[in-house]
PDB file of C-alpha atoms in Angstrom:
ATOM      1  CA  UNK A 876      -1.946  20.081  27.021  1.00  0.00           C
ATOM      2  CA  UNK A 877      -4.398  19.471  24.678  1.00  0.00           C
ATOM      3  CA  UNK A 878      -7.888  21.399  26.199  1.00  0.00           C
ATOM      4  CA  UNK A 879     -11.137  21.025  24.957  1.00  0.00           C
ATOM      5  CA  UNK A 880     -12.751  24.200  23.642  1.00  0.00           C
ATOM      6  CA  UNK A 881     -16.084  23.962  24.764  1.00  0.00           C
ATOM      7  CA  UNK A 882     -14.207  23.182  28.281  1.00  0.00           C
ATOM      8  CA  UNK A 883     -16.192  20.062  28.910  1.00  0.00           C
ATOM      9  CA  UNK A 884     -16.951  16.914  27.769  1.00  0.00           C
ATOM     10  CA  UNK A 885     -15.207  14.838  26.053  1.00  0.00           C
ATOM     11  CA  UNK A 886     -12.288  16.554  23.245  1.00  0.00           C
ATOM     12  CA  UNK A 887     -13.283  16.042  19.495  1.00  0.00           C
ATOM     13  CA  UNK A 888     -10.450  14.340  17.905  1.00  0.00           C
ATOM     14  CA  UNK A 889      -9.515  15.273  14.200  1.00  0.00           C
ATOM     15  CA  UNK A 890      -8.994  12.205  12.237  1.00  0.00           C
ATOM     16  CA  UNK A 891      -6.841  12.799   9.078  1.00  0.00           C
ATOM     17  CA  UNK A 892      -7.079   9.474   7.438  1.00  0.00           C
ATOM     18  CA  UNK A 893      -7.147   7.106   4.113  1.00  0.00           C
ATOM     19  CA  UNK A 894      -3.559   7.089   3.862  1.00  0.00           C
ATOM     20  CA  UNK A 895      -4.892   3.777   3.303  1.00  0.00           C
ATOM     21  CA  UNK A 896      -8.446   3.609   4.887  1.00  0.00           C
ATOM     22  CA  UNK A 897      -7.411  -0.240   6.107  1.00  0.00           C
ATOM     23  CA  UNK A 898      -5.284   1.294   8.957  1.00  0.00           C
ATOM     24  CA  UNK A 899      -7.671   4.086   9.439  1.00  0.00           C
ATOM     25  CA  UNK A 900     -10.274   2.038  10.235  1.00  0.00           C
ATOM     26  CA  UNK A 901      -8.073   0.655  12.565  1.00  0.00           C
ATOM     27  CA  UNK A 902      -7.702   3.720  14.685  1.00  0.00           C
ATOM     28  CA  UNK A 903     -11.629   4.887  14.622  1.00  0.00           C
ATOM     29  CA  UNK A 904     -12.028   0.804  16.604  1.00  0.00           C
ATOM     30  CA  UNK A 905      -9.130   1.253  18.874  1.00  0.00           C
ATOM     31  CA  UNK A 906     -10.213   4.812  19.606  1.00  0.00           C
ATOM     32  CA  UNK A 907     -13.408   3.930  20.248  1.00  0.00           C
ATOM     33  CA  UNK A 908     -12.628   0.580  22.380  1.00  0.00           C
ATOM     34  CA  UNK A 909     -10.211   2.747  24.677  1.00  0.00           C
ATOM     35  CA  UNK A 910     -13.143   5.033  25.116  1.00  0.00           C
ATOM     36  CA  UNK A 911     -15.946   2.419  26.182  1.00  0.00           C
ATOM     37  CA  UNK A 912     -13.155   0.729  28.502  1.00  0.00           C
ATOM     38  CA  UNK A 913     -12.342   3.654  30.145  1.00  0.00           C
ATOM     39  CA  UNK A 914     -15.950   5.567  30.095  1.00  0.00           C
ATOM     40  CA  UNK A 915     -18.177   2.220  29.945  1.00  0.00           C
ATOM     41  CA  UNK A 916     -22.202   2.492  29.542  1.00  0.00           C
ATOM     42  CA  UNK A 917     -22.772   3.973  25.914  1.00  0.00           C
ATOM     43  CA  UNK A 918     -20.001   6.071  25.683  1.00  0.00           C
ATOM     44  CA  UNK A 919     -18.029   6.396  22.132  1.00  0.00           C
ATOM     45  CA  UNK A 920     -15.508   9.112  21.638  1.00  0.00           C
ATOM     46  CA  UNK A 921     -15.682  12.366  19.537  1.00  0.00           C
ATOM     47  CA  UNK A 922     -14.541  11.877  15.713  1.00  0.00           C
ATOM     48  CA  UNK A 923     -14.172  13.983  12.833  1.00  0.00           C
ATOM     49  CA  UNK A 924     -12.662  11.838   9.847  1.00  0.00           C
ATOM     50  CA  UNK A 925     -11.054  13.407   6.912  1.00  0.00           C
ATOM     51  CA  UNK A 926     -10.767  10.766   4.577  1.00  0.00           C
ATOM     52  CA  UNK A 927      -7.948  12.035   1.638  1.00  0.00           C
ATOM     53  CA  UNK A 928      -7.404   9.883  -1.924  1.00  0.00           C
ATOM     54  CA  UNK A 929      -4.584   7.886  -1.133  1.00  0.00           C
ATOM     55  CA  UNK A 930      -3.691   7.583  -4.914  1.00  0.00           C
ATOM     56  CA  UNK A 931      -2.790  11.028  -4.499  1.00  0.00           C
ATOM     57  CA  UNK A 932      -1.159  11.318  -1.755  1.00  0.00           C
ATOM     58  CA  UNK A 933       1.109   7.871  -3.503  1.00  0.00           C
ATOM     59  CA  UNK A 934       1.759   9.966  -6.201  1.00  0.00           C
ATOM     60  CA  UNK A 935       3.097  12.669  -4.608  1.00  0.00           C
ATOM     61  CA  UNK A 936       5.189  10.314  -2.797  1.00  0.00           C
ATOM     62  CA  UNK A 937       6.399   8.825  -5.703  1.00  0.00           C
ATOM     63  CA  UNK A 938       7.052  12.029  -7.035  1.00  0.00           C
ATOM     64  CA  UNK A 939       8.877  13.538  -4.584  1.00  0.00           C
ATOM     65  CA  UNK A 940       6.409  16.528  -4.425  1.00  0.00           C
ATOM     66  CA  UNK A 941       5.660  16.140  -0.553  1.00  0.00           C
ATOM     67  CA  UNK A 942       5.252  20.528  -0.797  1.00  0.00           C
ATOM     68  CA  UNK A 943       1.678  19.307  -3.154  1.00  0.00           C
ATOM     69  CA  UNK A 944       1.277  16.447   0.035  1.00  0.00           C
ATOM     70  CA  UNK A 945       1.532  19.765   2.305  1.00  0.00           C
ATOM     71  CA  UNK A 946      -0.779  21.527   0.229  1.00  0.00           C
ATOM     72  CA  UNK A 947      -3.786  18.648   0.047  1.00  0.00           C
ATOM     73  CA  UNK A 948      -3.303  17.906   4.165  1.00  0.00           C
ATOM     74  CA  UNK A 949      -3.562  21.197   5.095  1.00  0.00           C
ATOM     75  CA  UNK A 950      -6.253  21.661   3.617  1.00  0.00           C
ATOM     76  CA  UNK A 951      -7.891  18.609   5.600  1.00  0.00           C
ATOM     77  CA  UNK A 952      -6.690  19.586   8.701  1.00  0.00           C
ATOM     78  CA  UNK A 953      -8.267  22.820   8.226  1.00  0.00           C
ATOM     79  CA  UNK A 954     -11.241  21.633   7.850  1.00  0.00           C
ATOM     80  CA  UNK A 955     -11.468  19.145  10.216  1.00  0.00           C
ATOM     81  CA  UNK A 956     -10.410  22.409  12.936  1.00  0.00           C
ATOM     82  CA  UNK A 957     -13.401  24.381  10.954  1.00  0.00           C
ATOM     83  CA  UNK A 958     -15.568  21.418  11.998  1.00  0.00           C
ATOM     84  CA  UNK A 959     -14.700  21.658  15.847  1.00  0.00           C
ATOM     85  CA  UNK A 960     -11.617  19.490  16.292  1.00  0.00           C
ATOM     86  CA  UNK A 961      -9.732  19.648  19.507  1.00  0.00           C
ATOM     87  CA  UNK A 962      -6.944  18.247  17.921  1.00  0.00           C
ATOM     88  CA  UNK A 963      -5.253  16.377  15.151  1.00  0.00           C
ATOM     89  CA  UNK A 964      -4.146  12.852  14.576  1.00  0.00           C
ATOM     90  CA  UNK A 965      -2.604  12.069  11.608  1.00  0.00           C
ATOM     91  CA  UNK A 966      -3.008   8.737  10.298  1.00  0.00           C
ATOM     92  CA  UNK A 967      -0.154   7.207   8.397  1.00  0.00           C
ATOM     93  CA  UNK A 968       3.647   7.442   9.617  1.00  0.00           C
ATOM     94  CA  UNK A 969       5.200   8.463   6.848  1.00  0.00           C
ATOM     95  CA  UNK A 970       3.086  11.883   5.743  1.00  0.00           C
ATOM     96  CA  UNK A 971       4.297  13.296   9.715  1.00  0.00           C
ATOM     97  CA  UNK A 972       7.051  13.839   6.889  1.00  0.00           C
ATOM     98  CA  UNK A 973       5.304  17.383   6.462  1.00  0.00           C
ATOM     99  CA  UNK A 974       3.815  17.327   9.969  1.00  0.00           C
ATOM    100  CA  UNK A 975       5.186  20.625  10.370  1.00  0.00           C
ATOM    101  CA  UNK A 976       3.872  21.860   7.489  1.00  0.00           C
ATOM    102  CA  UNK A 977       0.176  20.868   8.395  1.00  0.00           C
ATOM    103  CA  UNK A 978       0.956  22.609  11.932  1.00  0.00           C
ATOM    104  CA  UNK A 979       1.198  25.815  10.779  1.00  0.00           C
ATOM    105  CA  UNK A 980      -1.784  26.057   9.149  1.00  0.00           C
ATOM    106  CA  UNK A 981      -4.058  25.048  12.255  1.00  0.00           C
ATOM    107  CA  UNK A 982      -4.140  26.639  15.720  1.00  0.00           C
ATOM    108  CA  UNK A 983      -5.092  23.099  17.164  1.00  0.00           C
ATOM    109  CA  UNK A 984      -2.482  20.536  18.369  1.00  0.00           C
ATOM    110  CA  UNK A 985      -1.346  17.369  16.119  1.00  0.00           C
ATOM    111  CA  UNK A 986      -0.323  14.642  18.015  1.00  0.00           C
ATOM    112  CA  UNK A 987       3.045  13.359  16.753  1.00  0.00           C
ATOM    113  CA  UNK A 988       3.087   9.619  16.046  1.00  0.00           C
ATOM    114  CA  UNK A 989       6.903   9.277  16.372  1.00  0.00           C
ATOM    115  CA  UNK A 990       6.644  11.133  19.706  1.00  0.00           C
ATOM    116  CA  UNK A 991       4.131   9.195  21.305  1.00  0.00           C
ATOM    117  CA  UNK A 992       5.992   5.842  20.034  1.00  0.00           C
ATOM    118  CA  UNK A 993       8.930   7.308  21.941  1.00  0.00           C
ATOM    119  CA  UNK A 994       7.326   7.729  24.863  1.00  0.00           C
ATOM    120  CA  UNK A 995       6.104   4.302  24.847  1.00  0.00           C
ATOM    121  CA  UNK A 996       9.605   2.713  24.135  1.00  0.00           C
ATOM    122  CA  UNK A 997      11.382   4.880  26.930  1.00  0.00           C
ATOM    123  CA  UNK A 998       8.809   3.311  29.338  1.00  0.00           C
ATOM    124  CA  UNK A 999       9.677  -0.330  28.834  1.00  0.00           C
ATOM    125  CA  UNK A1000      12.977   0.820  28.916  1.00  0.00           C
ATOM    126  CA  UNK A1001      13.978   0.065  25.384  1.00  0.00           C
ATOM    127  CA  UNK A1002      17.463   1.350  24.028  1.00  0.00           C
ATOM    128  CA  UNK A1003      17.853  -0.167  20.331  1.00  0.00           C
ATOM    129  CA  UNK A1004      14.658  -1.071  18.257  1.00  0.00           C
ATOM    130  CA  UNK A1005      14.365  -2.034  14.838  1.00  0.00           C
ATOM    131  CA  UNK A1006      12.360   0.014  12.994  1.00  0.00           C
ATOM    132  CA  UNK A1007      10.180  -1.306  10.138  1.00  0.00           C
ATOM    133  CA  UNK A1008       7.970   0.777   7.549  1.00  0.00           C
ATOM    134  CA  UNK A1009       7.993   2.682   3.766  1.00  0.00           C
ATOM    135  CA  UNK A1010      11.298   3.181   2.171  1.00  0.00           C
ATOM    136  CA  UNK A1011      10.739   6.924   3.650  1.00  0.00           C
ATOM    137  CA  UNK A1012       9.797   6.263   7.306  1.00  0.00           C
ATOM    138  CA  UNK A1013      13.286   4.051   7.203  1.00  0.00           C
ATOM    139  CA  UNK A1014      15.670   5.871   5.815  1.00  0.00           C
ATOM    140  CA  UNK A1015      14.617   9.682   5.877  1.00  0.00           C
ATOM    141  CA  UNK A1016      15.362  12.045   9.021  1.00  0.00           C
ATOM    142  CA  UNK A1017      11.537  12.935  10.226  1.00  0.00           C
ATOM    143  CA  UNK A1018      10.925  10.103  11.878  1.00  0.00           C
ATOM    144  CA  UNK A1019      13.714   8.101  12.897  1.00  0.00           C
ATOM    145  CA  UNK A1020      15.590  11.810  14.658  1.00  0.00           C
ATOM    146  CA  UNK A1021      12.339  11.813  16.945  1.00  0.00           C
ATOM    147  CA  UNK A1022      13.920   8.150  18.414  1.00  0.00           C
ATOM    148  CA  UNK A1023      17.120   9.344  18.133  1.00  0.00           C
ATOM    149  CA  UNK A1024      16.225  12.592  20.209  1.00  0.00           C
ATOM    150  CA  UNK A1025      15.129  10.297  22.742  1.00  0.00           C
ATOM    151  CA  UNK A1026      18.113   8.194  22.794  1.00  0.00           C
ATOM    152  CA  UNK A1027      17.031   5.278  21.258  1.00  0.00           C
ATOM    153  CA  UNK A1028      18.972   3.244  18.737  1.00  0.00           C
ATOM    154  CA  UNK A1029      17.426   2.570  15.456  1.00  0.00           C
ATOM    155  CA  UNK A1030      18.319   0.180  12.757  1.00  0.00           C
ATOM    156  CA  UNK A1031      16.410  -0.516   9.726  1.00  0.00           C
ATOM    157  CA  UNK A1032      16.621  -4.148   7.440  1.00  0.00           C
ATOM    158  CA  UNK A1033      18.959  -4.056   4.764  1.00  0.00           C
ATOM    159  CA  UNK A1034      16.235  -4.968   2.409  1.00  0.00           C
ATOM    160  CA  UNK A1035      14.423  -2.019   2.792  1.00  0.00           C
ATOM    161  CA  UNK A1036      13.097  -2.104  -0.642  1.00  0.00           C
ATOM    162  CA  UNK A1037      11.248  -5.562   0.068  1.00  0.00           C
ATOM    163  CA  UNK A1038       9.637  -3.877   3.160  1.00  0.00           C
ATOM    164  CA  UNK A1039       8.294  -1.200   0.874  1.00  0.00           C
ATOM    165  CA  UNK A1040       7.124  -3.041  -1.661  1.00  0.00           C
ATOM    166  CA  UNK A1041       4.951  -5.559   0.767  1.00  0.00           C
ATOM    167  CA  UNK A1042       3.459  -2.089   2.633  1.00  0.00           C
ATOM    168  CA  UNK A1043       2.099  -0.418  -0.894  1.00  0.00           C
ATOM    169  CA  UNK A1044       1.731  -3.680  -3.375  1.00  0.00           C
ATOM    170  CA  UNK A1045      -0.342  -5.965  -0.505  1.00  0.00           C
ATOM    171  CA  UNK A1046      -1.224  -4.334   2.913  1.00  0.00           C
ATOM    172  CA  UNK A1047      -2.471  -0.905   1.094  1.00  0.00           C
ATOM    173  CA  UNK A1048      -4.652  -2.910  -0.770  1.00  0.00           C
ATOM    174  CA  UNK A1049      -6.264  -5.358   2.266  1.00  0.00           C
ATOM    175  CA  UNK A1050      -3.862  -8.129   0.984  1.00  0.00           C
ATOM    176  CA  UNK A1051      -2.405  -9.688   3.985  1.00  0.00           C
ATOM    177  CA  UNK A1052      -0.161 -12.977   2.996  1.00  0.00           C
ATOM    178  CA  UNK A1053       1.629 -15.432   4.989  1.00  0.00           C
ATOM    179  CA  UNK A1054       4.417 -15.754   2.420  1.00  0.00           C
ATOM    180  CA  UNK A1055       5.380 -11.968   3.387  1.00  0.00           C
ATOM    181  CA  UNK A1056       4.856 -12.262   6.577  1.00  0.00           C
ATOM    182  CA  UNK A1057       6.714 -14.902   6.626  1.00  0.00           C
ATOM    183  CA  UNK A1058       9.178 -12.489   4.941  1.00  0.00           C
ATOM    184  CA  UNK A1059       8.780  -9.927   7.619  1.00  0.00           C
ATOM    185  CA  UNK A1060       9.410 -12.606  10.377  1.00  0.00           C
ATOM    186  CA  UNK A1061      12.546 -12.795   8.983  1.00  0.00           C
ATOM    187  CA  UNK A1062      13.758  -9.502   8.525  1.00  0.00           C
ATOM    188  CA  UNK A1063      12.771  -9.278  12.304  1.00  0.00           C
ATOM    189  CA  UNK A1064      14.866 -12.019  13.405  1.00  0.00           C
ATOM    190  CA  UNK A1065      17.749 -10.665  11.357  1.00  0.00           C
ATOM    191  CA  UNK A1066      17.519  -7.544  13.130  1.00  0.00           C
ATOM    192  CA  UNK A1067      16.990  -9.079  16.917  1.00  0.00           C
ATOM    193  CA  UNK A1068      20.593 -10.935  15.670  1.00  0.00           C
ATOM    194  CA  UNK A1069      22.048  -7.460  14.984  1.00  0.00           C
ATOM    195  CA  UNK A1070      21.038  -6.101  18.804  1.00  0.00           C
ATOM    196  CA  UNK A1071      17.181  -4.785  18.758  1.00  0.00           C
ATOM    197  CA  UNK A1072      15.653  -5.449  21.680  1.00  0.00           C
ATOM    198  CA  UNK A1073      12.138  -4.535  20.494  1.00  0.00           C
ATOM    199  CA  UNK A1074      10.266  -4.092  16.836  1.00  0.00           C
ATOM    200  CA  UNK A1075       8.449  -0.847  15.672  1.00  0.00           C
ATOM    201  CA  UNK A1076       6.023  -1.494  12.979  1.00  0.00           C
ATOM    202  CA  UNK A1077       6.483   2.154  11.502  1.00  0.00           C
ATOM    203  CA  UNK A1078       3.850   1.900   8.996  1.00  0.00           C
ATOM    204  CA  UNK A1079      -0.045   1.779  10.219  1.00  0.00           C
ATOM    205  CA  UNK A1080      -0.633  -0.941   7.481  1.00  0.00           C
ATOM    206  CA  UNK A1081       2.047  -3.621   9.589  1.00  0.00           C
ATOM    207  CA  UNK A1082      -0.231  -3.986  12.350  1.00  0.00           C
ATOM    208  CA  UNK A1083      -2.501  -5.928   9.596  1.00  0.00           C
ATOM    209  CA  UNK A1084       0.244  -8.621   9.377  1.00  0.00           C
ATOM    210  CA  UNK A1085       2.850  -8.816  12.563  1.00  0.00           C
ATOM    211  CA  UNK A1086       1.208  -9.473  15.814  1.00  0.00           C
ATOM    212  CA  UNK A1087       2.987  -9.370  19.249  1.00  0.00           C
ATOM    213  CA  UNK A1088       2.592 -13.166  19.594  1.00  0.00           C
ATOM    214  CA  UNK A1089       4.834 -13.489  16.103  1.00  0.00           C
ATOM    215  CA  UNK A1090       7.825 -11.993  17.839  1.00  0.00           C
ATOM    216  CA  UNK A1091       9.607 -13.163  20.658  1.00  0.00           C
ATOM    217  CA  UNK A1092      10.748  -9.003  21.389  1.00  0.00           C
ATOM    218  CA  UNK A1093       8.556  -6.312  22.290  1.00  0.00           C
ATOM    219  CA  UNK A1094       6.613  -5.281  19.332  1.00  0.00           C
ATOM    220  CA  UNK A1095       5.276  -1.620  19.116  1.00  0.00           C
ATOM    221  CA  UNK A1096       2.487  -1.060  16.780  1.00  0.00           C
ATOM    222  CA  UNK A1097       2.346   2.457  16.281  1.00  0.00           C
ATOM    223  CA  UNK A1098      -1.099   2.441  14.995  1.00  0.00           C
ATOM    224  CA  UNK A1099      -2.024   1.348  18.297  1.00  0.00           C
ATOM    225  CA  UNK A1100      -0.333   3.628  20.790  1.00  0.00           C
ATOM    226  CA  UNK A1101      -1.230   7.083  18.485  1.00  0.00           C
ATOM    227  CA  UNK A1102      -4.704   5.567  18.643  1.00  0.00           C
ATOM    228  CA  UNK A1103      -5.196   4.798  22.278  1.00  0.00           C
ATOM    229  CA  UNK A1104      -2.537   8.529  22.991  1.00  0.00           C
ATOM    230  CA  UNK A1105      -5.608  10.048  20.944  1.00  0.00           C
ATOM    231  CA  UNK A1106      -8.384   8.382  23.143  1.00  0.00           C
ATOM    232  CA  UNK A1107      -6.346   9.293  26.189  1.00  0.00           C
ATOM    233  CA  UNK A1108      -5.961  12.936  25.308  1.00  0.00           C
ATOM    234  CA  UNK A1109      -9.968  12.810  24.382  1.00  0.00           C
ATOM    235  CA  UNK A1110     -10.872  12.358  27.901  1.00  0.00           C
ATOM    236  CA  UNK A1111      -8.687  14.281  29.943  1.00  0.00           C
TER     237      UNK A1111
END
């Protein structure tokens, strides 16, 4: 349970974003929406934004060097603690990679994208989802053993290298294009034929181009449930 350390109020919520700042911005409206539903009047919710140099944290990626990743979001997680966080939301998919990393250098919570996603599959029910996002989020362990550990299915597009290329070439950079979503439509359908019974956009930029009324499965932005998990957590 994620408590508040001034014990009232609402909980300060540690945004560690710019991993790109499109999808951050994202979560700072959703957050903020799901507060002023909930609270109504005035009310906004409690942010600290750490806003990191994507083109780093790319490189690194590119690299391989995700201990030098570690290094430079640790560093912003500590910060945004030092500043009075309650807790920590990481936003981007693919750099919960070195989630556990960060942890260990805070005492606050971070709030686990993949988990939260989980949760929200297991209550529709869902037992095989495709799974789309960067060439890391697909094929690497992290993220796709937090579905598996909760018994759900995953399968990933055979053109995984197309996905990738779409994420860090055009959403990264606000490009959002009908000929790749078109492409992504596809990929979708391909994977409904091979047994998914929902769609997990697995990379915060995706929400920028799929929408649920493109699909005719369940689609789970994951942008959107970490956001409105955050929100939640905020005013308990």
């Amino acid at each position: 349970m994620v408590k508040n350390r001034e014990g009232k109020g609402l909980k300060t919520i540690g945004l560690l974003g710019g991993m790109s700042w499109e999808s951050t911005v994202t979560y700072y409206q959703i957050i903020n929406e799901a507060v002023k539903r909930e609270m109504g009047g005035l009310h906004s919710a409690k942010i600290l934004l750490y806003s990191v140099d994507f083109a780093e944290i790319e490189e690194c990626q590119a690299e391989g060097n995700w201990d030098r990743s570690a290094e430079i979001l640790s560093r912003a997680a500590k910060s945004l603690e030092d500043g009075g966080a309650d807790f920590i939301i990481i936003c981007t998919n693919t750099m919960h990679k070195v989630a556990g990393e960060i942890g260990r250098g805070i005492s606050i919570p971070i709030v686990h994208i993949a988990e939260a996603t989980s949760d929200s599959l297991k209550e529709r029910g869902i037992k095989k989802a495709a799974l789309l996002g960067t060439k890391y989020t697909m094929t690497q362990d992290f993220y796709k053993n937090k579905l598996i550990e909760a018994g759900i299915d995953v399968i990933i597009p055979d053109d995984v290298d197309r996905v990738n290329d779409i994420i860090y070439n055009e959403l990264c950079l606000g490009k959002v294009l009908e000929q790749s979503k078109a492409v992504y439509l596809s990929i979708i359908r391909g994977l409904k034929e091979k047994g998914a019974e929902a769609v997990i956009l697995g990379c915060t930029e995706i929400g920028l181009l799929i929408k649920q009324e493109d699909v005719d499965i369940p689609v789970f932005d994951t942008t959107l449930i970490h956001a409105e998990r955050a929100a939640k957590l905020a005013m308990e």
